[in-house]
GROMACS .gro file of C-alpha atoms in nm:
model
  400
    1UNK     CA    1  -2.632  -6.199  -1.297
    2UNK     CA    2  -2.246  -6.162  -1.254
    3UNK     CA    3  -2.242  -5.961  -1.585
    4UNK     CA    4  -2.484  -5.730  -1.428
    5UNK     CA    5  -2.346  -5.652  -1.086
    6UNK     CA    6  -2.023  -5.542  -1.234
    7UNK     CA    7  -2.176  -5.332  -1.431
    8UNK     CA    8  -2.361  -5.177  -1.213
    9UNK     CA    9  -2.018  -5.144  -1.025
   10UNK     CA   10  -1.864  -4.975  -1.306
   11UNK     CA   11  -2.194  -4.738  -1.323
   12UNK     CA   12  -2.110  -4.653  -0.954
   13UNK     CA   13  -1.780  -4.613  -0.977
   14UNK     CA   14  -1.803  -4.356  -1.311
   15UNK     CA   15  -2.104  -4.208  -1.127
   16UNK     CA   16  -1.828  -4.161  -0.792
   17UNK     CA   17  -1.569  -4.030  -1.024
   18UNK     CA   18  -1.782  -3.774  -1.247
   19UNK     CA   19  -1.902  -3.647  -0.910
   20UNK     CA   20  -1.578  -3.546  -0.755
   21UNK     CA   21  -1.421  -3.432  -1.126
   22UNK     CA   22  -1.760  -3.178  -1.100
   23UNK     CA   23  -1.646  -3.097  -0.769
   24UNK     CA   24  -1.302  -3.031  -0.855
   25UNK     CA   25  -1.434  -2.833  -1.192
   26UNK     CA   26  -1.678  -2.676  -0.951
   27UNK     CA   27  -1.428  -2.548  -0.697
   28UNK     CA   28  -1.165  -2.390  -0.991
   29UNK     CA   29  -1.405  -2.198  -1.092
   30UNK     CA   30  -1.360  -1.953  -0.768
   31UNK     CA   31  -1.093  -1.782  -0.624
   32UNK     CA   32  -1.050  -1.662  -0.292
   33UNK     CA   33  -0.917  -1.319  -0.264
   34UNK     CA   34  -0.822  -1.075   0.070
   35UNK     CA   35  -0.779  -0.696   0.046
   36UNK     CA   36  -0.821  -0.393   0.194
   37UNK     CA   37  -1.108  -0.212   0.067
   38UNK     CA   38  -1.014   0.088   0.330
   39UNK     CA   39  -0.752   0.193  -0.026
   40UNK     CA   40  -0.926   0.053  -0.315
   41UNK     CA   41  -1.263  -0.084  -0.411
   42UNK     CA   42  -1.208  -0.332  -0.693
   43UNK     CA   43  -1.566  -0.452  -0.743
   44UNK     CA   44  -1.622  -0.350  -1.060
   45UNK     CA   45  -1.287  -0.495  -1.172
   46UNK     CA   46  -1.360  -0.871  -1.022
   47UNK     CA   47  -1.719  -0.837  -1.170
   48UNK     CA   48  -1.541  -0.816  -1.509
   49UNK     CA   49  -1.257  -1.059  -1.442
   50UNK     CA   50  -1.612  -1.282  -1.351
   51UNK     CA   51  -1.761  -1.199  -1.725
   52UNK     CA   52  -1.524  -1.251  -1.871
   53UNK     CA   53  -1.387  -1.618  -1.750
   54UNK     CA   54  -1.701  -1.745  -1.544
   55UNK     CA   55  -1.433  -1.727  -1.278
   56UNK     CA   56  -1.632  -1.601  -0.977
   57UNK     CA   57  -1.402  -1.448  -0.685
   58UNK     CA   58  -1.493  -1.449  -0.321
   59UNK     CA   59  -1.419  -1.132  -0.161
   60UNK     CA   60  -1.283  -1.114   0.258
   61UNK     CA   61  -1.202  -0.735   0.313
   62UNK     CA   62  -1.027  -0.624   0.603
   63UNK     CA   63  -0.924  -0.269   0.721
   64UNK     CA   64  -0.575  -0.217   0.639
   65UNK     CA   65  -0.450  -0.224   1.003
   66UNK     CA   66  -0.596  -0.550   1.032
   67UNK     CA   67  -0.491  -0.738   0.671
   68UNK     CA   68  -0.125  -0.817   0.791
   69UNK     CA   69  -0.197  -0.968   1.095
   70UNK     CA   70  -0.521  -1.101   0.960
   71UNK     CA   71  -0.273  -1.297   0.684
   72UNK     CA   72  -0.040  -1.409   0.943
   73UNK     CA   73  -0.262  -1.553   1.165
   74UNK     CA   74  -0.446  -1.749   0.845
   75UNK     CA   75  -0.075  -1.854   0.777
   76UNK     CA   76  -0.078  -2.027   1.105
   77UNK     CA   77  -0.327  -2.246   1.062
   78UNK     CA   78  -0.289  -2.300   0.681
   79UNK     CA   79  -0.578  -2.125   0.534
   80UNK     CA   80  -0.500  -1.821   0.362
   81UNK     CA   81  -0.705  -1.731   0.061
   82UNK     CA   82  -0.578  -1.761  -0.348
   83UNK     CA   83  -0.492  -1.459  -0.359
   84UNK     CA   84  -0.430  -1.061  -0.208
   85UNK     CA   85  -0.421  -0.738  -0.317
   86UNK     CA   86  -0.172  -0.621  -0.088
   87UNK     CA   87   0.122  -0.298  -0.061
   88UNK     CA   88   0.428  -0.456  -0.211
   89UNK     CA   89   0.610  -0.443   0.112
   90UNK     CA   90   0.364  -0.739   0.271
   91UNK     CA   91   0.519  -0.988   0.007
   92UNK     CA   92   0.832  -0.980   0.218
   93UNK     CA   93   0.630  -1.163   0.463
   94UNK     CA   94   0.800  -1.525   0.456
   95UNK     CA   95   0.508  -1.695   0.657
   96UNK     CA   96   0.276  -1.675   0.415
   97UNK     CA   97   0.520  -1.743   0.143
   98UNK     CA   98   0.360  -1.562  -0.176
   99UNK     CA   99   0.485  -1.731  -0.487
  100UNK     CA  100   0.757  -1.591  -0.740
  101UNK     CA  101   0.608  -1.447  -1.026
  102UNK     CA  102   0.828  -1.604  -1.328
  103UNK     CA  103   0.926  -1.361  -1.634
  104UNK     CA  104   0.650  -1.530  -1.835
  105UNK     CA  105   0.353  -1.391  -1.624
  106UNK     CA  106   0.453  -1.020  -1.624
  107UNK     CA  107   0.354  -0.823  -1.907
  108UNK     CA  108   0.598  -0.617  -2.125
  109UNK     CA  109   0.439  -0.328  -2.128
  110UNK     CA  110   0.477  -0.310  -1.740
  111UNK     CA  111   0.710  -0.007  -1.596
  112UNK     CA  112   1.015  -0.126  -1.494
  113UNK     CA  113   0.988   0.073  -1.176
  114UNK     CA  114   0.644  -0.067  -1.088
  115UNK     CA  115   0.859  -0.439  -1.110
  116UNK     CA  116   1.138  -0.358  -0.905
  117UNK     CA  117   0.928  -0.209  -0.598
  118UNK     CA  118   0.786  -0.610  -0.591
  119UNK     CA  119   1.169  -0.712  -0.554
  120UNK     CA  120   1.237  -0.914  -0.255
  121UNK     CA  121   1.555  -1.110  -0.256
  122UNK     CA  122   1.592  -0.982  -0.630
  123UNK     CA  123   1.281  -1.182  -0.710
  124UNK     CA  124   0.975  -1.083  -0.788
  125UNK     CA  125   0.695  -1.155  -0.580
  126UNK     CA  126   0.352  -0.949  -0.720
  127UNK     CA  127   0.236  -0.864  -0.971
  128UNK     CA  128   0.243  -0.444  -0.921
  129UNK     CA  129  -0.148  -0.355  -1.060
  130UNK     CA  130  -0.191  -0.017  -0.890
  131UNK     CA  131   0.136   0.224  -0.882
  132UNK     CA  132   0.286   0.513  -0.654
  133UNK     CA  133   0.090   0.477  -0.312
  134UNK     CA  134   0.330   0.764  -0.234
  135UNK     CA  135   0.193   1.082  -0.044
  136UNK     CA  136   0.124   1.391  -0.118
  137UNK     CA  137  -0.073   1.706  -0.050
  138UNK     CA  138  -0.442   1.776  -0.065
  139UNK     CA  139  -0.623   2.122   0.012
  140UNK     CA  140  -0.962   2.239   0.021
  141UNK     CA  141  -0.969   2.491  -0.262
  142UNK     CA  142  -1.290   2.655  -0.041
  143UNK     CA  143  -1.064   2.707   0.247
  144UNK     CA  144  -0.711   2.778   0.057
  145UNK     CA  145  -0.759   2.967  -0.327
  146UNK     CA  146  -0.395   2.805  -0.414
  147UNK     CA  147  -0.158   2.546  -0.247
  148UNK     CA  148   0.127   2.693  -0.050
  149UNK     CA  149   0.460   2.554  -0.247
  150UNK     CA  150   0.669   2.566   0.088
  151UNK     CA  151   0.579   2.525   0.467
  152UNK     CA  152   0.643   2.909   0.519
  153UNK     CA  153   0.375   2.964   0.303
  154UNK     CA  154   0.116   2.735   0.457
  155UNK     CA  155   0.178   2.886   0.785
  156UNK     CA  156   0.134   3.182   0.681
  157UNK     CA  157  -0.246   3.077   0.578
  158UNK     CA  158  -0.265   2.970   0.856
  159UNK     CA  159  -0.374   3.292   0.976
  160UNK     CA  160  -0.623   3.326   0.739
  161UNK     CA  161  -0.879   3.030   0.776
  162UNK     CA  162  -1.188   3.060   1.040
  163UNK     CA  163  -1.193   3.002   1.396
  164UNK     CA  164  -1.411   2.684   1.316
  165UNK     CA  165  -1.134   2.543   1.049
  166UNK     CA  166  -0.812   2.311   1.093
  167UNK     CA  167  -0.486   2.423   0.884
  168UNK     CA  168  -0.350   2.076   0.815
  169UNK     CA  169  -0.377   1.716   0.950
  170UNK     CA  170  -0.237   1.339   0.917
  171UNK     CA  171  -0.152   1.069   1.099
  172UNK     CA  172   0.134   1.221   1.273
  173UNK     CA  173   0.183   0.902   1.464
  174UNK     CA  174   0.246   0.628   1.142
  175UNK     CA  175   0.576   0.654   1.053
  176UNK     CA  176   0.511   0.633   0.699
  177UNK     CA  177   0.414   0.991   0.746
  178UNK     CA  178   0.723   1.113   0.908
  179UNK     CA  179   0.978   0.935   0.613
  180UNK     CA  180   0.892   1.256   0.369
  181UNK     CA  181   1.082   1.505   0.646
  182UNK     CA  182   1.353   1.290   0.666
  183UNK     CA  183   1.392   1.231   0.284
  184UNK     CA  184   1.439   1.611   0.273
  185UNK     CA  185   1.748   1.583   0.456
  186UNK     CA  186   1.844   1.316   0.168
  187UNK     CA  187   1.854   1.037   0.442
  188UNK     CA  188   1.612   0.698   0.444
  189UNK     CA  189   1.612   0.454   0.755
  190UNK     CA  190   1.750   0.113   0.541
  191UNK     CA  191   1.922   0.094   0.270
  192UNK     CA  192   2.135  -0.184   0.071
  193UNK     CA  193   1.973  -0.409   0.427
  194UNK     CA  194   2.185  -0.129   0.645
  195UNK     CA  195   1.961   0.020   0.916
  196UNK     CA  196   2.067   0.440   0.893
  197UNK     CA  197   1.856   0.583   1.159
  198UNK     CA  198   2.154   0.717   1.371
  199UNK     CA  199   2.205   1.001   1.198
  200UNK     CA  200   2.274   1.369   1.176
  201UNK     CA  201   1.939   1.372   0.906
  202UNK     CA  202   1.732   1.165   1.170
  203UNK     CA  203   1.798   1.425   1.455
  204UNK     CA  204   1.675   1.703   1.229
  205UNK     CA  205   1.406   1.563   1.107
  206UNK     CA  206   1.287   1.491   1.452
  207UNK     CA  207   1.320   1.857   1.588
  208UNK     CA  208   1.076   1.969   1.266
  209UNK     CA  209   0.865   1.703   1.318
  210UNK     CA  210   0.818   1.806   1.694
  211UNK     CA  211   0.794   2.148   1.660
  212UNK     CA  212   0.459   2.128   1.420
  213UNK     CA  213   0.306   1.982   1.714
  214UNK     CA  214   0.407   2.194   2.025
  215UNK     CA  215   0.345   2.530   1.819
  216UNK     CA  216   0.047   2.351   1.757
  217UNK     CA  217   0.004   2.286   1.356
  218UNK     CA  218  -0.051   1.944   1.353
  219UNK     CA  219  -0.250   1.769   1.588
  220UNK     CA  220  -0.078   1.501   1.734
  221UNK     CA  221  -0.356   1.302   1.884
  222UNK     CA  222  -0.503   1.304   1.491
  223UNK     CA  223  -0.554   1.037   1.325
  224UNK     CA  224  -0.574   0.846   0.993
  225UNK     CA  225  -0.980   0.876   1.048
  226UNK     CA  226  -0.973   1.211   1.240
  227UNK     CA  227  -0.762   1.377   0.971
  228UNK     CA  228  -0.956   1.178   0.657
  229UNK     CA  229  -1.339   1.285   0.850
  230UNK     CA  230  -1.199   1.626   0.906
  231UNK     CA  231  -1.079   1.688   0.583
  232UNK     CA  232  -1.404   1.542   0.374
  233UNK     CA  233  -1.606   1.764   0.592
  234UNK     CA  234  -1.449   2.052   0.458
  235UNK     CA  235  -1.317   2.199   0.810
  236UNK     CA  236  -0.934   2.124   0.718
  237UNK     CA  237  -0.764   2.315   0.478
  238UNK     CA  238  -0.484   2.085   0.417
  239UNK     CA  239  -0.424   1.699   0.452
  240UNK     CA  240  -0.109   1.449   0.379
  241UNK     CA  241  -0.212   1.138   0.266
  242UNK     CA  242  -0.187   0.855  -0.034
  243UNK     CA  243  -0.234   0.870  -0.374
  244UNK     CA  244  -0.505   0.567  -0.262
  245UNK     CA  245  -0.694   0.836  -0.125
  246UNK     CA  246  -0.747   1.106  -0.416
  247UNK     CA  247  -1.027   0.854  -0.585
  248UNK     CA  248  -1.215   0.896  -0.262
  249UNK     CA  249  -1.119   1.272  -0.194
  250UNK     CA  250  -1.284   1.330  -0.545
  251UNK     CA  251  -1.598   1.199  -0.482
  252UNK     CA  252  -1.655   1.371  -0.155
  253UNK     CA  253  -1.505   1.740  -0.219
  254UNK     CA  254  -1.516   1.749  -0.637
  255UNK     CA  255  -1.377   2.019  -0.844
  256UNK     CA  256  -1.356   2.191  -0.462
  257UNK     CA  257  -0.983   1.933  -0.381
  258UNK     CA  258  -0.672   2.062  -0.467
  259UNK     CA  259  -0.400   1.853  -0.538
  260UNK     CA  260  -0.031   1.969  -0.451
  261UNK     CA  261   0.363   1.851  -0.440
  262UNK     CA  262   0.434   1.815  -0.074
  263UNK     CA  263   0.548   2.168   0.049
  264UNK     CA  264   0.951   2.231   0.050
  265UNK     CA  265   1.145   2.355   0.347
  266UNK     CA  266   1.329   2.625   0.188
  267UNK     CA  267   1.488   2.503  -0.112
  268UNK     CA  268   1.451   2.119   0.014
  269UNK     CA  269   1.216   1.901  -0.172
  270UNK     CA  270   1.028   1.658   0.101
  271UNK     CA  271   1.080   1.286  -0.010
  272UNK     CA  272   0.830   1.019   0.032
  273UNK     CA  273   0.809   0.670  -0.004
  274UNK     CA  274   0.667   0.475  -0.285
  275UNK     CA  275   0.513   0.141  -0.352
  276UNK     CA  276   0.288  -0.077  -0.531
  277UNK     CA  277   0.002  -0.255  -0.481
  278UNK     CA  278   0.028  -0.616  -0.624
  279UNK     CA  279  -0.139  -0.891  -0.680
  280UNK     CA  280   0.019  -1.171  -0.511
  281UNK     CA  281  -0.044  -1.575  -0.456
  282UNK     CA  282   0.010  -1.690  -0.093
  283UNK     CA  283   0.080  -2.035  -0.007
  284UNK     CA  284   0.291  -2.064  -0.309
  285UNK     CA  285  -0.074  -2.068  -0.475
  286UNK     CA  286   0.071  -1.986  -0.854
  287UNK     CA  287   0.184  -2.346  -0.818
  288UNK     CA  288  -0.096  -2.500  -0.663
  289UNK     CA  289  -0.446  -2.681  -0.807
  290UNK     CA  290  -0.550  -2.304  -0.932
  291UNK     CA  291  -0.297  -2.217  -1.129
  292UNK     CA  292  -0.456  -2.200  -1.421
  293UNK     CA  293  -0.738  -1.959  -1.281
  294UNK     CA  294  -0.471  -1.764  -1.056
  295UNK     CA  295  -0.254  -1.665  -1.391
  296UNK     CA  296  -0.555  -1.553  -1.593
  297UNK     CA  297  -0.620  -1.305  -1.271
  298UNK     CA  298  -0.286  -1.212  -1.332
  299UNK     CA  299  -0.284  -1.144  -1.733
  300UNK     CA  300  -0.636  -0.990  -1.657
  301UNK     CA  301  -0.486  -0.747  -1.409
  302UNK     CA  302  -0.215  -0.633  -1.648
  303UNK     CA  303  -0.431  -0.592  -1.979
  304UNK     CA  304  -0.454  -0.199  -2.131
  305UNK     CA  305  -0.846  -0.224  -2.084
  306UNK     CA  306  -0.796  -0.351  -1.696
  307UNK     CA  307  -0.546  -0.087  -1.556
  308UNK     CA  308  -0.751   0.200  -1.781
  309UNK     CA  309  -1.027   0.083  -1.560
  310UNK     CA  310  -0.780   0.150  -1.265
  311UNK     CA  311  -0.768   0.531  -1.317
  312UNK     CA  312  -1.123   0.602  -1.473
  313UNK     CA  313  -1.277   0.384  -1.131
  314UNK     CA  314  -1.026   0.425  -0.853
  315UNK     CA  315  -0.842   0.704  -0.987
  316UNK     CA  316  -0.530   0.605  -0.930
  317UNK     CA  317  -0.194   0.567  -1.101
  318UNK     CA  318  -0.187   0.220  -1.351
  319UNK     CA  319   0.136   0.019  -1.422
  320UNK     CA  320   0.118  -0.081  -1.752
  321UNK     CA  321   0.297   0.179  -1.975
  322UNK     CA  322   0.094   0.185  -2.263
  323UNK     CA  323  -0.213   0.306  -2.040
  324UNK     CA  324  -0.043   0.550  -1.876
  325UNK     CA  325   0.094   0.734  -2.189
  326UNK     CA  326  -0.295   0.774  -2.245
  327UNK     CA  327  -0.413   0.902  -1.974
  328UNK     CA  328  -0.057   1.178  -1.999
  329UNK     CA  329  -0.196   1.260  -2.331
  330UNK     CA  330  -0.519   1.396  -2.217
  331UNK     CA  331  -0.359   1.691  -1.999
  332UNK     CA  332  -0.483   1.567  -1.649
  333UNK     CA  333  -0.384   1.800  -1.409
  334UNK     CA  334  -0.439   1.616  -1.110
  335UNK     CA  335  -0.251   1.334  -1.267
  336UNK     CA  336   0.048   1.554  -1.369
  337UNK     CA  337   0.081   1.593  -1.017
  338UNK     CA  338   0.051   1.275  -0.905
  339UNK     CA  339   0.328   1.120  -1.137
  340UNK     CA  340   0.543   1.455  -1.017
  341UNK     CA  341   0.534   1.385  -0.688
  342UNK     CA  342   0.609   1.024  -0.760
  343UNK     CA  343   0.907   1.111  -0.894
  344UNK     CA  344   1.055   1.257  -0.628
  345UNK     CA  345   0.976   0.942  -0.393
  346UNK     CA  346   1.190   0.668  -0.325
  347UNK     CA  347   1.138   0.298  -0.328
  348UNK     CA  348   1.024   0.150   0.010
  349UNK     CA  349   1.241  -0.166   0.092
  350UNK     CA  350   1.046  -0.511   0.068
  351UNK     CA  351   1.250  -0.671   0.288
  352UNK     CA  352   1.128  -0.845   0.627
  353UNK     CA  353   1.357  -0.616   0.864
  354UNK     CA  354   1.187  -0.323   0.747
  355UNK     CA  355   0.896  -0.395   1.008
  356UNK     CA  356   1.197  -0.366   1.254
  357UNK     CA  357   1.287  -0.034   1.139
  358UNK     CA  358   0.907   0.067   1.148
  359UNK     CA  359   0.895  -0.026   1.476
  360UNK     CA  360   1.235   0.093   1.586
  361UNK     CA  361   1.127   0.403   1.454
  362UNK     CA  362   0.818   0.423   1.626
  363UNK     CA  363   0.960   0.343   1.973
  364UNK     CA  364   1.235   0.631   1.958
  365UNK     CA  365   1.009   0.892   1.794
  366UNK     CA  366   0.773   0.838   2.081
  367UNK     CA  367   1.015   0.863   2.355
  368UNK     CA  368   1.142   1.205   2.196
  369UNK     CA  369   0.774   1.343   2.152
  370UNK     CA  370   0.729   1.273   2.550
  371UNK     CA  371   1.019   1.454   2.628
  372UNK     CA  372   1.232   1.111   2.761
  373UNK     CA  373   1.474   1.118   2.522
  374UNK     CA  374   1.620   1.462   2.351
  375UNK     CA  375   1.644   1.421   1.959
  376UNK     CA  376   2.019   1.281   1.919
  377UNK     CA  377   1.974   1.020   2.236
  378UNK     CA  378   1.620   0.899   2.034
  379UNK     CA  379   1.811   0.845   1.708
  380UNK     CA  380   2.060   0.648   1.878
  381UNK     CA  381   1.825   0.430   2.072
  382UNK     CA  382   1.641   0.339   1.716
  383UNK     CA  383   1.923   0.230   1.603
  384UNK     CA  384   1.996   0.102   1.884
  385UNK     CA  385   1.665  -0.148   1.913
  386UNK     CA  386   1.660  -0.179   1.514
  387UNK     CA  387   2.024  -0.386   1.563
  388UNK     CA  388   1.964  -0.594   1.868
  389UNK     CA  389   1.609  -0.736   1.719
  390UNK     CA  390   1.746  -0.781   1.363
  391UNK     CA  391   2.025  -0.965   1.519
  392UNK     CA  392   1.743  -1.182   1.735
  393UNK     CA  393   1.515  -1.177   1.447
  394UNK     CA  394   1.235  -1.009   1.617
  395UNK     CA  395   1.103  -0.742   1.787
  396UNK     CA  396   0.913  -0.687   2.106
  397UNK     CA  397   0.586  -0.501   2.119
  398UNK     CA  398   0.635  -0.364   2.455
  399UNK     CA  399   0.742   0.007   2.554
  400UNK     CA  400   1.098  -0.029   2.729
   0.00000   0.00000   0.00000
């Protein structure tokens, strides 16, 4: 009888044990995953990441506003998902403390430029999957026959377009928008971790940027959606925006969107910002009980088949090297144009303080567009509040 209770002890505890080890097999076979599907739709992608490894992933999709905070706040309380799909500049994030990606885990055939823009502290903290998200300019080849190369030109078609049609539109309010006019004067807000936003460039740059909206060009009460609805209903001739957005422009307008360099002033070429988007672990996740699953995302990402699927489904500009001396060989013109433009970009800064500079930004630009500040006393008070919160390592969301 004693025999047979412990076995029957041993057949409970293997029973107990097989249980949880199917649990635990059970639970690495998904990954959580968070991304904005406002800039990409990866669907197809994760459905063949699934077919391929049985590895299902569990989509949460936030609008892109929303995904920083929406991290943040999951930092908080410790439950932030496997993995994002995030810009390269939210890696610089320490809260939710994305893991390093180690030499190993990044393929060779991945531009060297696409690596550095995941540089935060000279590490590397994504893996960069989807390249440029630089801007540039689109037009409505219904409204305007050919792009106008400088701003001269496309104010001078202005004239042109019907009483019912818009000549050009973005979201004059995000200062992503406004770093292109003040890369023409050759100037950038931080550099080397120096804010630079006192400066003879930054006053310049804000009397252009004014002027398009009191001679009334640009709208400045229009939006990322009122510009975007506008523009894919065909009453705008012109829009600035992402390369994220040409997949989407394509399947509204068709062979009807133009695709252009940002327009010069004068002689000056206008200078964007460029990023990646990258794959990255939160939580220090690449370390974690899914490490296994979370690299095999990662290799997956970076494969010649996976980031061909990135410009024949989302249209947009791969990393991996090999893939993109394909797609150069087939004479895209649209693409041409793309990799142009993102040539004459320049790296956005990873680092945390850049948020303060955004916001710094924000606050004087404001001021000067409500006529409290003239152009010179607005560069100096961004500087001004970019200093005092980097030196108090934060910055207040108020209006003083």
């Amino acid at each position: 009888m004693k025999k047979i209770r412990i076995h029957f002890q041993r057949y409970v505890l293997f029973t107990i044990f097989s249980f949880v080890a199917s649990l635990n097999s059970a639970y690495a076979k998904e990954i959580s995953l968070a991304y904005s599907l406002e800039n990409y739709d990866f669907t197809l992608i994760f459905d063949e990441f699934t077919a391929q490894t049985g590895i299902k992933i569990k989509v949460a999709s936030f609008k892109n506003n929303d995904l920083k905070s929406e991290l943040i706040q999951r930092a908080n309380i410790k439950a932030l998902p496997d993995a994002v799909i995030v810009p390269s500049d939210f890696t610089g994030l320490g809260s939710i403390n994305v893991s390093t990606i180690s030499k190993d885990l990044m393929n060779a055939d991945i531009r060297k430029a696409a690596i550095n823009s995941t540089l935060v502290d000279n590490k590397s903290r994504g893996i960069p999957i989807v390249y440029g998200n630089h801007l540039l300019l689109y037009y409505n080849k219904n409204i305007i026959a050919n792009a106008g190369v400088t701003w001269a030109e496309i104010l001078q078609q202005g004239g042109s377009i019907n009483e019912d049609q818009n000549l050009i539109a973005w979201s004059y309010l995000e200062m992503y928008w406004f770093i292109p006019f003040l890369g023409t004067f050759g100037e950038f807000p931080f550099v080397d971790n120096q804010v630079l936003l006192n400066t003879k460039g930054m006053v310049q740059a804000l009397k252009w940027y004014k002027n398009l909206s009191i001679s009334n060009i640009v709208d400045l009460e229009c939006d990322y959606n009122c510009s975007q609805s506008q523009f894919m209903a065909g009453t705008l001739a012109y829009t600035v925006n992402g390369s994220w957005a040409y997949g989407q422009y394509k399947k509204s307008l068709g062979d009807s969107l133009g695709l252009a360099l940002l327009p010069r002033l004068g002689d000056k070429e206008m200078k964007p910002y460029f990023s990646s988007h990258v794959l990255a672990f939160p939580g220090n996740g690449l370390y974690g009980p899914k490490q296994k699953e979370l690299r095999l995302l990662a290799t997956f990402f970076q494969s010649e088949k996976v980031q061909e699927m990135i410009w024949e489904t989302l249209n947009s500009i791969p990393t991996n090297s090999k893939t993109l001396a394909k797609i150069m060989l087939k004479g895209n013109a649209d693409f041409d144009v793309l990799m142009t433009q993102l040539e004459q970009s320049e790296p956005m800064p990873n680092e945390k303080n850049m948020a303060i500079v955004w916001e710094a930004m924000l606050k004087g630009t404001n001021r000067y567009l409500a006529d409290v500040l003239d152009a010179e006393a607005a560069a100096r008070y961004m500087q001004y509040v970019a200093e005092k919160s980097i030196g108090n390592g934060s910055i207040r969301n108020d209006n003083d």
